[in-house]
Amino acid sequence: LKVDANNAEAHVYLGETERVLSWDVAEDELELKRAFESDPNCIAAHLSAAALQQWTGLPNEARSHLQAAFRLDPLSPMAGHLDVLLELRGDRFGEAEAAAQRLMESDPSYSYFERDLALVYRQEGKLDQALDIYSRLANVRPQAGLAITLARLGRNDDARKALDELIQRASQKYFPSDEIAAVYATLGENDE
């Protein structure tokens, strides 16, 4: 921003940094406003605004920004991912599954943290279908979703083995601690 105070993407990422590191949502919103003033067609700004508004409980506003992002880049994997999450948050499983299928068709290798289709299946209760996807993905990267699905299937020993792999990975390389916490919560070990 010192080089170019009108760089929309720089405003977007500065705002996200403020929100993530300082829990300053107001500063994130201010930087998004600056980004839109600099470039109303900045896809990063629309994606960030959609995510922020989804997380803060404003699904209609999130949907509006998501539609703008799709207009700017119909094949954006991040827009596809946010579409899945927005539909899941509204308990629209059929729409979430369709969004996940579209995402897989447009970019078969895309995975933010976990495969969106596996997440949708897990949330729908289609645990065997979710397990199939997670099992294949575990060869590439340990999957919290695998451990969660195994626990929901009542296969707690297998879930703990998958959890141990996650913890081992976290000791060697970054792994999101909230995913490990989600596995513990699914196993009923809330203190852990």
Coordinates of N, CA, C and O in Angstrom, one line a residue:
L1 N 0.8 -1.2 0.0 CA 0.0 0.0 0.0 C 0.9 1.3 0.0 O 0.4 2.3 -0.5
K2 N 2.1 1.2 0.5 CA 3.0 2.3 0.5 C 3.4 2.6 -1.0 O 3.6 3.7 -1.4
V3 N 3.5 1.5 -1.8 CA 3.8 1.7 -3.2 C 2.6 2.2 -4.0 O 2.7 3.0 -4.9
D4 N 1.4 1.6 -3.7 CA 0.2 1.9 -4.4 C -1.0 1.9 -3.4 O -1.5 0.8 -3.2
A5 N -1.4 3.0 -2.9 CA -2.4 3.1 -1.9 C -3.8 2.7 -2.5 O -4.7 2.4 -1.8
N6 N -3.9 2.5 -3.8 CA -5.1 2.1 -4.5 C -5.2 0.7 -4.9 O -6.0 0.3 -5.6
N7 N -4.2 -0.1 -4.4 CA -4.2 -1.5 -4.8 C -5.3 -2.3 -4.0 O -5.2 -2.5 -2.8
A8 N -6.3 -2.6 -4.7 CA -7.5 -3.2 -4.1 C -7.2 -4.5 -3.3 O -7.6 -4.7 -2.2
E9 N -6.4 -5.4 -4.0 CA -6.0 -6.7 -3.3 C -5.2 -6.4 -2.1 O -5.4 -7.2 -1.1
A10 N -4.4 -5.5 -2.1 CA -3.6 -5.2 -0.9 C -4.5 -4.8 0.3 O -4.3 -5.2 1.4
H11 N -5.5 -4.0 0.0 CA -6.5 -3.6 1.0 C -7.2 -4.9 1.5 O -7.5 -5.0 2.7
V12 N -7.6 -5.8 0.6 CA -8.3 -7.0 1.0 C -7.5 -7.8 2.0 O -7.9 -8.2 3.1
Y13 N -6.2 -8.0 1.6 CA -5.3 -8.9 2.5 C -4.9 -8.2 3.8 O -4.7 -8.9 4.8
L14 N -4.8 -6.9 3.7 CA -4.5 -6.2 5.0 C -5.7 -6.4 5.9 O -5.5 -6.6 7.1
G15 N -6.9 -6.2 5.4 CA -8.1 -6.4 6.2 C -8.2 -7.8 6.8 O -8.5 -8.0 8.0
E16 N -7.9 -8.8 5.9 CA -8.0 -10.2 6.4 C -7.0 -10.4 7.5 O -7.2 -11.1 8.5
T17 N -5.8 -9.8 7.4 CA -4.8 -9.9 8.4 C -5.2 -9.3 9.7 O -5.0 -10.0 10.8
E18 N -5.9 -8.2 9.6 CA -6.4 -7.6 10.9 C -7.4 -8.4 11.5 O -7.4 -8.6 12.7
R19 N -8.3 -9.0 10.7 CA -9.4 -9.9 11.3 C -8.8 -11.2 11.9 O -9.1 -11.5 13.0
V20 N -7.9 -11.8 11.2 CA -7.3 -13.1 11.6 C -6.4 -12.9 12.8 O -6.5 -13.6 13.8
L21 N -5.5 -12.0 12.7 CA -4.5 -11.8 13.7 C -4.9 -11.0 14.9 O -4.5 -11.2 16.0
S22 N -5.8 -10.0 14.7 CA -6.2 -9.1 15.8 C -7.7 -9.2 16.1 O -8.2 -8.5 17.0
W23 N -8.4 -10.1 15.4 CA -9.9 -10.3 15.6 C -10.6 -8.9 15.4 O -11.5 -8.6 16.1
D24 N -10.1 -8.1 14.5 CA -10.6 -6.8 14.2 C -11.5 -6.8 13.0 O -11.0 -6.5 11.9
V25 N -12.8 -7.2 13.2 CA -13.7 -7.3 12.0 C -13.9 -5.9 11.5 O -14.1 -5.8 10.2
A26 N -14.0 -4.9 12.3 CA -14.3 -3.5 11.8 C -13.2 -3.1 10.9 O -13.5 -2.4 9.9
E27 N -12.0 -3.4 11.2 CA -10.8 -3.0 10.3 C -10.9 -3.8 9.0 O -10.6 -3.2 8.0
D28 N -11.3 -5.0 9.1 CA -11.4 -5.8 7.9 C -12.5 -5.2 7.0 O -12.3 -5.0 5.8
E29 N -13.6 -4.8 7.6 CA -14.7 -4.2 6.8 C -14.2 -2.8 6.2 O -14.5 -2.5 5.1
L30 N -13.4 -2.1 6.9 CA -12.9 -0.8 6.4 C -12.0 -1.0 5.3 O -12.1 -0.3 4.2
E31 N -11.1 -2.0 5.4 CA -10.2 -2.3 4.2 C -11.0 -2.8 3.0 O -10.6 -2.5 1.9
L32 N -12.0 -3.6 3.3 CA -12.9 -4.1 2.1 C -13.5 -2.9 1.5 O -13.6 -2.8 0.2
K33 N -14.0 -1.9 2.2 CA -14.6 -0.7 1.7 C -13.6 0.0 0.8 O -13.9 0.4 -0.3
R34 N -12.4 0.1 1.3 CA -11.3 0.8 0.5 C -11.0 0.0 -0.8 O -10.7 0.6 -1.8
A35 N -11.0 -1.3 -0.7 CA -10.8 -2.1 -1.9 C -11.8 -1.9 -2.9 O -11.5 -1.7 -4.1
F36 N -13.1 -1.9 -2.5 CA -14.2 -1.7 -3.4 C -14.1 -0.3 -4.0 O -14.5 -0.1 -5.2
E37 N -13.7 0.7 -3.3 CA -13.6 2.1 -3.8 C -12.5 2.1 -4.9 O -12.6 2.8 -5.9
S38 N -11.4 1.3 -4.7 CA -10.3 1.3 -5.6 C -10.7 0.5 -6.9 O -10.3 0.9 -8.0
D39 N -11.4 -0.6 -6.7 CA -11.7 -1.5 -7.8 C -13.0 -2.3 -7.5 O -12.9 -3.3 -6.8
P40 N -14.2 -1.8 -7.9 CA -15.4 -2.5 -7.6 C -15.5 -3.9 -8.2 O -16.3 -4.7 -7.8
N41 N -14.6 -4.2 -9.1 CA -14.6 -5.5 -9.8 C -13.4 -6.4 -9.3 O -13.0 -7.3 -10.0
C42 N -12.9 -6.1 -8.1 CA -11.9 -6.9 -7.5 C -12.4 -8.2 -7.0 O -13.2 -8.2 -6.0
I43 N -12.1 -9.3 -7.7 CA -12.7 -10.6 -7.2 C -12.3 -11.0 -5.8 O -13.1 -11.5 -5.0
A44 N -11.0 -10.7 -5.5 CA -10.6 -11.0 -4.1 C -11.4 -10.2 -3.1 O -11.8 -10.8 -2.0
A45 N -11.8 -9.0 -3.4 CA -12.7 -8.3 -2.4 C -14.0 -8.9 -2.3 O -14.6 -9.0 -1.2
H46 N -14.6 -9.3 -3.4 CA -15.9 -10.0 -3.4 C -15.9 -11.3 -2.6 O -16.8 -11.6 -1.8
L47 N -14.8 -12.1 -2.9 CA -14.7 -13.3 -2.1 C -14.5 -13.1 -0.6 O -15.1 -13.8 0.2
S48 N -13.6 -12.2 -0.3 CA -13.4 -11.9 1.1 C -14.7 -11.3 1.8 O -15.0 -11.7 2.9
A49 N -15.4 -10.5 1.1 CA -16.6 -9.9 1.6 C -17.7 -11.0 1.8 O -18.4 -11.1 2.8
A50 N -17.7 -11.9 0.8 CA -18.7 -13.1 0.9 C -18.4 -13.9 2.1 O -19.2 -14.3 2.9
A51 N -17.1 -14.3 2.3 CA -16.7 -15.1 3.5 C -16.9 -14.4 4.8 O -17.5 -15.0 5.7
L52 N -16.6 -13.1 4.9 CA -16.8 -12.4 6.1 C -18.3 -12.3 6.4 O -18.7 -12.5 7.6
Q53 N -19.1 -12.0 5.4 CA -20.5 -11.9 5.7 C -21.2 -13.2 6.0 O -22.1 -13.3 6.8
Q54 N -20.7 -14.2 5.4 CA -21.2 -15.6 5.8 C -20.8 -15.9 7.3 O -21.7 -16.3 8.0
W55 N -19.6 -15.6 7.7 CA -19.2 -15.9 9.0 C -19.9 -15.0 10.1 O -20.0 -15.4 11.2
T56 N -20.3 -13.8 9.7 CA -20.9 -12.9 10.6 C -22.4 -13.0 10.6 O -23.1 -12.2 11.1
G57 N -22.9 -14.0 9.8 CA -24.4 -14.3 9.8 C -25.2 -13.4 8.9 O -26.4 -13.1 9.2
L58 N -24.6 -13.0 7.8 CA -25.4 -12.2 6.8 C -25.4 -12.9 5.5 O -24.7 -12.5 4.5
P59 N -26.2 -14.0 5.4 CA -26.1 -14.8 4.2 C -26.6 -14.1 2.9 O -26.1 -14.4 1.9
N60 N -27.5 -13.2 3.0 CA -28.0 -12.6 1.8 C -26.9 -11.7 1.2 O -26.7 -11.6 0.0
E61 N -26.2 -11.0 2.1 CA -25.1 -10.1 1.6 C -24.0 -11.0 1.1 O -23.3 -10.6 0.1
A62 N -23.7 -12.1 1.8 CA -22.7 -13.0 1.3 C -23.0 -13.5 -0.1 O -22.2 -13.6 -1.0
R63 N -24.3 -13.9 -0.3 CA -24.7 -14.4 -1.6 C -24.5 -13.4 -2.7 O -24.1 -13.7 -3.8
S64 N -24.8 -12.1 -2.4 CA -24.7 -11.0 -3.3 C -23.2 -10.9 -3.8 O -22.9 -10.8 -5.0
H65 N -22.3 -10.9 -2.8 CA -20.9 -10.9 -3.2 C -20.4 -12.1 -3.9 O -19.6 -12.0 -4.8
L66 N -20.9 -13.2 -3.5 CA -20.6 -14.5 -4.2 C -21.0 -14.5 -5.7 O -20.3 -14.9 -6.6
Q67 N -22.2 -14.0 -5.9 CA -22.7 -13.9 -7.3 C -21.8 -12.9 -8.1 O -21.6 -13.2 -9.3
A68 N -21.4 -11.8 -7.5 CA -20.5 -10.9 -8.2 C -19.2 -11.6 -8.5 O -18.6 -11.4 -9.6
A69 N -18.7 -12.4 -7.6 CA -17.4 -13.1 -7.8 C -17.6 -14.1 -9.0 O -16.7 -14.2 -9.9
F70 N -18.7 -14.8 -9.0 CA -19.0 -15.7 -10.2 C -19.1 -15.0 -11.5 O -18.7 -15.5 -12.5
R71 N -19.7 -13.8 -11.5 CA -19.8 -13.0 -12.7 C -18.4 -12.6 -13.2 O -18.1 -12.6 -14.4
L72 N -17.5 -12.3 -12.3 CA -16.1 -11.9 -12.6 C -15.3 -13.1 -13.1 O -14.4 -13.0 -13.9
D73 N -15.5 -14.3 -12.4 CA -14.7 -15.5 -12.7 C -15.6 -16.7 -12.4 O -15.7 -17.2 -11.3
P74 N -16.3 -17.1 -13.5 CA -17.3 -18.3 -13.3 C -16.6 -19.6 -12.9 O -17.3 -20.4 -12.3
L75 N -15.3 -19.7 -13.1 CA -14.7 -20.9 -12.7 C -13.8 -20.8 -11.4 O -13.0 -21.7 -11.1
S76 N -14.0 -19.8 -10.7 CA -13.2 -19.5 -9.5 C -13.4 -20.7 -8.5 O -14.5 -20.9 -8.0
P77 N -12.3 -21.4 -8.1 CA -12.5 -22.5 -7.2 C -12.9 -22.0 -5.8 O -13.6 -22.6 -5.1
M78 N -12.3 -20.8 -5.4 CA -12.6 -20.3 -4.1 C -14.1 -19.9 -4.0 O -14.8 -20.1 -3.0
A79 N -14.6 -19.3 -5.1 CA -16.1 -18.9 -5.2 C -16.9 -20.2 -5.0 O -17.9 -20.3 -4.3
G80 N -16.5 -21.3 -5.7 CA -17.2 -22.5 -5.7 C -17.2 -23.1 -4.2 O -18.2 -23.6 -3.7
H81 N -16.0 -23.0 -3.6 CA -15.9 -23.5 -2.2 C -16.8 -22.7 -1.3 O -17.6 -23.2 -0.5
L82 N -16.8 -21.4 -1.4 CA -17.7 -20.5 -0.6 C -19.2 -20.8 -0.9 O -20.0 -20.7 0.0
D83 N -19.5 -21.1 -2.1 CA -20.9 -21.5 -2.5 C -21.3 -22.7 -1.7 O -22.4 -22.8 -1.1
V84 N -20.4 -23.7 -1.7 CA -20.8 -24.9 -0.9 C -21.0 -24.6 0.6 O -22.0 -25.0 1.2
L85 N -20.1 -23.8 1.2 CA -20.2 -23.5 2.6 C -21.5 -22.7 2.9 O -22.2 -22.9 3.9
L86 N -21.8 -21.8 2.0 CA -23.0 -21.0 2.2 C -24.3 -21.8 2.1 O -25.2 -21.7 2.9
E87 N -24.3 -22.8 1.2 CA -25.5 -23.7 1.1 C -25.5 -24.6 2.3 O -26.6 -24.8 2.8
L88 N -24.4 -25.1 2.8 CA -24.4 -26.0 4.0 C -24.9 -25.2 5.2 O -25.6 -25.7 6.0
R89 N -24.4 -24.0 5.3 CA -24.8 -23.2 6.5 C -26.3 -23.0 6.5 O -26.9 -22.9 7.6
G90 N -26.9 -22.9 5.3 CA -28.4 -22.8 5.3 C -29.1 -24.1 5.3 O -30.3 -24.1 5.0
D91 N -28.4 -25.2 5.5 CA -29.0 -26.6 5.5 C -29.6 -26.9 4.2 O -30.6 -27.6 4.1
R92 N -29.1 -26.4 3.1 CA -29.6 -26.7 1.8 C -28.6 -27.7 1.2 O -27.7 -27.4 0.4
F93 N -28.8 -29.0 1.6 CA -27.9 -30.0 1.2 C -27.9 -30.3 -0.3 O -26.8 -30.6 -0.8
G94 N -29.0 -30.4 -0.9 CA -29.1 -30.6 -2.3 C -28.3 -29.6 -3.1 O -27.5 -29.9 -4.0
E95 N -28.5 -28.3 -2.8 CA -27.8 -27.2 -3.4 C -26.3 -27.3 -3.1 O -25.5 -27.0 -4.0
A96 N -25.9 -27.6 -1.9 CA -24.5 -27.8 -1.5 C -23.9 -28.9 -2.3 O -22.7 -28.7 -2.8
E97 N -24.6 -30.0 -2.5 CA -24.0 -31.1 -3.2 C -23.9 -30.7 -4.7 O -22.8 -31.0 -5.3
A98 N -24.8 -30.0 -5.2 CA -24.7 -29.6 -6.6 C -23.6 -28.6 -6.8 O -22.8 -28.7 -7.8
A99 N -23.4 -27.7 -5.8 CA -22.3 -26.7 -5.9 C -20.9 -27.5 -5.8 O -20.0 -27.1 -6.5
A100 N -20.9 -28.5 -4.9 CA -19.6 -29.3 -4.8 C -19.3 -30.1 -6.1 O -18.2 -30.2 -6.5
Q101 N -20.4 -30.6 -6.7 CA -20.2 -31.3 -8.0 C -19.7 -30.3 -9.1 O -18.8 -30.7 -9.9
R102 N -20.3 -29.1 -9.1 CA -19.8 -28.1 -10.1 C -18.3 -27.8 -9.9 O -17.5 -27.6 -10.8
L103 N -18.0 -27.6 -8.6 CA -16.6 -27.3 -8.3 C -15.6 -28.4 -8.7 O -14.6 -28.2 -9.3
M104 N -16.1 -29.7 -8.5 CA -15.2 -30.8 -8.9 C -15.1 -30.8 -10.5 O -14.0 -31.2 -11.0
E105 N -16.2 -30.5 -11.2 CA -16.1 -30.5 -12.6 C -15.2 -29.4 -13.2 O -14.5 -29.6 -14.1
S106 N -15.3 -28.2 -12.5 CA -14.5 -27.1 -13.0 C -13.0 -27.2 -12.6 O -12.1 -26.8 -13.3
D107 N -12.7 -27.9 -11.5 CA -11.3 -28.0 -11.0 C -11.2 -29.3 -10.1 O -11.3 -29.2 -8.9
P108 N -11.0 -30.4 -10.8 CA -11.0 -31.7 -10.0 C -9.9 -31.8 -9.0 O -10.1 -32.6 -8.0
S109 N -8.9 -31.0 -9.0 CA -7.8 -31.1 -8.1 C -8.0 -30.1 -6.9 O -7.2 -30.1 -6.0
Y110 N -9.0 -29.2 -7.0 CA -9.1 -28.2 -5.9 C -9.5 -28.8 -4.6 O -10.4 -29.6 -4.5
S111 N -8.8 -28.4 -3.6 CA -9.2 -28.7 -2.2 C -8.6 -27.6 -1.3 O -7.4 -27.4 -1.3
Y112 N -9.5 -27.0 -0.6 CA -9.1 -25.9 0.3 C -8.5 -26.6 1.6 O -7.3 -26.6 1.8
F113 N -9.4 -27.1 2.4 CA -8.9 -28.0 3.5 C -9.3 -29.4 3.3 O -8.6 -30.3 3.6
E114 N -10.5 -29.6 2.8 CA -11.0 -30.9 2.6 C -11.9 -30.9 1.3 O -12.3 -29.8 0.9
R115 N -12.1 -32.0 0.7 CA -12.9 -32.0 -0.5 C -14.3 -31.6 -0.1 O -14.9 -32.1 0.9
D116 N -14.9 -30.6 -0.8 CA -16.2 -30.1 -0.5 C -17.3 -31.1 -0.6 O -18.2 -31.2 0.2
L117 N -17.2 -32.0 -1.6 CA -18.2 -33.1 -1.7 C -18.2 -34.0 -0.5 O -19.2 -34.4 0.0
A118 N -17.0 -34.3 0.0 CA -16.9 -35.2 1.2 C -17.5 -34.5 2.4 O -18.3 -35.1 3.1
L119 N -17.3 -33.2 2.5 CA -17.9 -32.4 3.6 C -19.4 -32.4 3.5 O -20.1 -32.7 4.5
V120 N -19.9 -32.2 2.3 CA -21.4 -32.2 2.1 C -21.9 -33.6 2.4 O -22.9 -33.7 3.2
Y121 N -21.3 -34.7 1.9 CA -21.8 -36.0 2.3 C -21.8 -36.2 3.8 O -22.7 -36.8 4.3
R122 N -20.7 -35.8 4.4 CA -20.6 -36.0 5.9 C -21.8 -35.2 6.6 O -22.4 -35.8 7.5
Q123 N -22.0 -34.0 6.2 CA -23.0 -33.2 6.8 C -24.4 -33.8 6.5 O -25.3 -33.6 7.4
E124 N -24.6 -34.4 5.4 CA -25.9 -35.0 5.0 C -26.1 -36.3 5.7 O -27.2 -36.8 5.7
G125 N -25.1 -36.9 6.3 CA -25.2 -38.2 6.9 C -24.9 -39.3 6.0 O -25.1 -40.5 6.3
K126 N -24.4 -39.0 4.8 CA -24.0 -40.0 3.8 C -22.6 -40.4 4.1 O -21.6 -40.1 3.4
L127 N -22.4 -41.1 5.3 CA -21.1 -41.3 5.8 C -20.2 -42.3 5.0 O -19.0 -42.1 4.9
D128 N -20.8 -43.3 4.4 CA -20.0 -44.2 3.6 C -19.5 -43.5 2.4 O -18.3 -43.8 2.0
Q129 N -20.3 -42.6 1.7 CA -19.8 -41.9 0.6 C -18.7 -40.9 1.0 O -17.7 -40.8 0.3
A130 N -18.8 -40.3 2.1 CA -17.8 -39.4 2.6 C -16.5 -40.1 2.9 O -15.4 -39.7 2.6
L131 N -16.7 -41.3 3.6 CA -15.5 -42.1 3.9 C -14.7 -42.5 2.7 O -13.5 -42.5 2.7
D132 N -15.4 -42.9 1.6 CA -14.7 -43.2 0.4 C -13.8 -42.1 -0.1 O -12.7 -42.4 -0.4
I133 N -14.3 -40.9 -0.1 CA -13.5 -39.8 -0.6 C -12.4 -39.5 0.4 O -11.2 -39.3 -0.1
Y134 N -12.7 -39.4 1.7 CA -11.7 -39.1 2.6 C -10.6 -40.1 2.6 O -9.4 -39.8 2.8
S135 N -10.9 -41.4 2.5 CA -9.9 -42.5 2.5 C -8.9 -42.3 1.3 O -7.7 -42.5 1.5
R136 N -9.5 -41.9 0.2 CA -8.6 -41.7 -1.0 C -7.7 -40.5 -0.8 O -6.5 -40.5 -1.1
L137 N -8.2 -39.5 -0.1 CA -7.4 -38.2 0.1 C -6.4 -38.4 1.2 O -5.4 -37.7 1.2
A138 N -6.6 -39.3 2.1 CA -5.7 -39.5 3.2 C -4.3 -39.9 2.7 O -3.3 -39.7 3.4
N139 N -4.2 -40.5 1.5 CA -2.9 -40.9 1.0 C -2.1 -39.6 0.6 O -0.9 -39.7 0.5
V140 N -2.8 -38.5 0.3 CA -2.1 -37.3 -0.1 C -1.8 -36.4 1.1 O -0.8 -35.8 1.2
R141 N -2.8 -36.3 2.0 CA -2.7 -35.4 3.2 C -3.6 -36.0 4.3 O -4.7 -36.3 4.0
P142 N -3.1 -36.1 5.5 CA -4.0 -36.5 6.6 C -5.3 -35.7 6.6 O -5.3 -34.5 6.3
Q143 N -6.4 -36.3 6.8 CA -7.7 -35.6 6.7 C -8.5 -35.7 8.1 O -8.8 -36.8 8.6
A144 N -8.7 -34.5 8.6 CA -9.6 -34.5 9.8 C -11.0 -35.0 9.5 O -11.6 -35.7 10.3
G145 N -11.4 -34.8 8.3 CA -12.7 -35.3 7.9 C -12.8 -36.8 7.9 O -13.9 -37.4 8.3
L146 N -11.7 -37.5 7.6 CA -11.7 -38.9 7.7 C -11.9 -39.3 9.2 O -12.7 -40.2 9.5
A147 N -11.2 -38.7 10.1 CA -11.3 -39.1 11.5 C -12.7 -38.8 12.0 O -13.3 -39.6 12.8
I148 N -13.3 -37.6 11.6 CA -14.6 -37.3 12.0 C -15.6 -38.3 11.5 O -16.5 -38.7 12.2
T149 N -15.5 -38.6 10.2 CA -16.4 -39.6 9.6 C -16.3 -40.9 10.3 O -17.4 -41.6 10.6
L150 N -15.1 -41.4 10.6 CA -14.9 -42.7 11.3 C -15.6 -42.6 12.6 O -16.3 -43.6 13.0
A151 N -15.4 -41.5 13.4 CA -16.0 -41.4 14.7 C -17.6 -41.4 14.6 O -18.2 -42.1 15.4
R152 N -18.1 -40.7 13.6 CA -19.6 -40.7 13.4 C -20.1 -42.1 13.0 O -21.3 -42.4 13.2
L153 N -19.3 -42.9 12.4 CA -19.6 -44.3 12.1 C -19.5 -45.2 13.2 O -19.8 -46.4 13.1
G154 N -19.0 -44.7 14.4 CA -18.8 -45.5 15.5 C -17.5 -46.3 15.5 O -17.3 -47.2 16.4
R155 N -16.6 -46.0 14.6 CA -15.3 -46.7 14.5 C -14.3 -45.8 15.2 O -13.4 -45.3 14.6
N156 N -14.4 -45.7 16.5 CA -13.6 -44.8 17.3 C -12.1 -45.2 17.3 O -11.3 -44.3 17.4
D157 N -11.8 -46.5 17.3 CA -10.4 -46.9 17.3 C -9.7 -46.4 16.0 O -8.6 -45.9 16.0
D158 N -10.4 -46.6 14.9 CA -9.9 -46.1 13.6 C -9.8 -44.5 13.6 O -8.9 -44.0 13.0
A159 N -10.8 -43.9 14.2 CA -10.8 -42.4 14.3 C -9.6 -42.0 15.1 O -9.0 -41.0 14.7
R160 N -9.3 -42.6 16.2 CA -8.2 -42.3 17.0 C -6.8 -42.5 16.2 O -5.9 -41.7 16.4
K161 N -6.8 -43.5 15.5 CA -5.6 -43.8 14.6 C -5.4 -42.6 13.6 O -4.3 -42.1 13.5
A162 N -6.5 -42.2 13.0 CA -6.4 -41.1 12.0 C -6.1 -39.8 12.8 O -5.3 -39.0 12.3
L163 N -6.6 -39.6 14.0 CA -6.3 -38.5 14.8 C -4.8 -38.4 15.1 O -4.1 -37.4 15.1
D164 N -4.3 -39.6 15.5 CA -2.8 -39.7 15.8 C -2.0 -39.2 14.6 O -1.0 -38.6 14.8
E165 N -2.4 -39.6 13.4 CA -1.7 -39.2 12.2 C -1.8 -37.7 12.0 O -0.8 -37.0 11.6
L166 N -2.9 -37.1 12.3 CA -3.0 -35.6 12.3 C -2.1 -34.9 13.3 O -1.4 -34.0 12.9
I167 N -2.1 -35.5 14.5 CA -1.2 -34.9 15.5 C 0.3 -35.1 15.1 O 1.1 -34.1 15.3
Q168 N 0.6 -36.2 14.6 CA 2.0 -36.4 14.1 C 2.4 -35.4 13.0 O 3.4 -34.8 13.1
R169 N 1.5 -35.2 12.1 CA 1.7 -34.2 11.0 C 1.9 -32.8 11.6 O 2.8 -32.1 11.2
A170 N 1.0 -32.5 12.6 CA 1.1 -31.2 13.2 C 2.4 -30.9 13.9 O 2.9 -29.8 14.0
S171 N 3.0 -32.0 14.4 CA 4.3 -31.9 15.1 C 5.5 -31.6 14.1 O 6.5 -31.2 14.5
Q172 N 5.2 -32.0 12.8 CA 6.3 -31.8 11.8 C 6.1 -30.7 10.8 O 7.0 -30.1 10.3
K173 N 4.8 -30.4 10.6 CA 4.4 -29.4 9.6 C 3.1 -28.8 10.0 O 2.3 -29.4 10.7
Y174 N 2.8 -27.6 9.5 CA 1.6 -26.9 9.9 C 0.4 -27.8 9.6 O 0.3 -28.3 8.5
F175 N -0.5 -27.8 10.5 CA -1.8 -28.5 10.3 C -2.8 -27.7 11.2 O -2.5 -27.4 12.4
P176 N -3.9 -27.3 10.7 CA -4.9 -26.5 11.4 C -5.4 -27.1 12.7 O -6.0 -28.2 12.7
S177 N -5.1 -26.5 13.8 CA -5.5 -27.0 15.1 C -7.0 -27.1 15.3 O -7.4 -28.0 16.0
D178 N -7.7 -26.2 14.6 CA -9.2 -26.3 14.8 C -9.7 -27.6 14.2 O -10.7 -28.2 14.6
E179 N -9.0 -28.2 13.2 CA -9.4 -29.5 12.6 C -9.2 -30.6 13.6 O -10.0 -31.5 13.7
I180 N -8.1 -30.5 14.3 CA -7.8 -31.5 15.3 C -8.8 -31.4 16.5 O -9.3 -32.4 16.9
A181 N -9.1 -30.2 16.8 CA -10.1 -29.9 17.9 C -11.5 -30.5 17.5 O -12.2 -31.1 18.3
A182 N -11.8 -30.4 16.2 CA -13.1 -30.9 15.7 C -13.2 -32.4 15.8 O -14.2 -33.0 16.2
V183 N -12.0 -33.1 15.6 CA -12.0 -34.5 15.8 C -12.3 -34.9 17.3 O -13.1 -35.8 17.6
Y184 N -11.5 -34.2 18.2 CA -11.8 -34.5 19.6 C -13.2 -34.2 20.0 O -13.8 -35.0 20.7
A185 N -13.8 -33.2 19.5 CA -15.2 -32.9 19.8 C -16.1 -34.0 19.3 O -17.1 -34.4 20.0
T186 N -15.9 -34.5 18.1 CA -16.7 -35.6 17.6 C -16.6 -36.8 18.4 O -17.5 -37.6 18.6
L187 N -15.4 -37.1 19.0 CA -15.1 -38.2 19.8 C -15.7 -38.0 21.2 O -15.6 -38.9 22.1
G188 N -16.2 -36.8 21.5 CA -16.8 -36.5 22.8 C -15.8 -36.1 23.8 O -16.0 -36.0 25.0
E189 N -14.5 -35.8 23.4 CA -13.4 -35.4 24.3 C -13.3 -33.9 24.2 O -12.3 -33.4 23.7
N190 N -14.3 -33.2 24.7 CA -14.3 -31.8 24.6 C -13.2 -31.1 25.3 O -12.7 -30.0 24.9
D191 N -12.7 -31.6 26.4 CA -11.6 -31.0 27.2 C -10.3 -31.0 26.3 O -9.5 -30.1 26.3
E192 N -10.1 -32.1 25.6 CA -8.9 -32.2 24.7 C -9.0 -31.2 23.6 O -8.0 -30.6 23.3

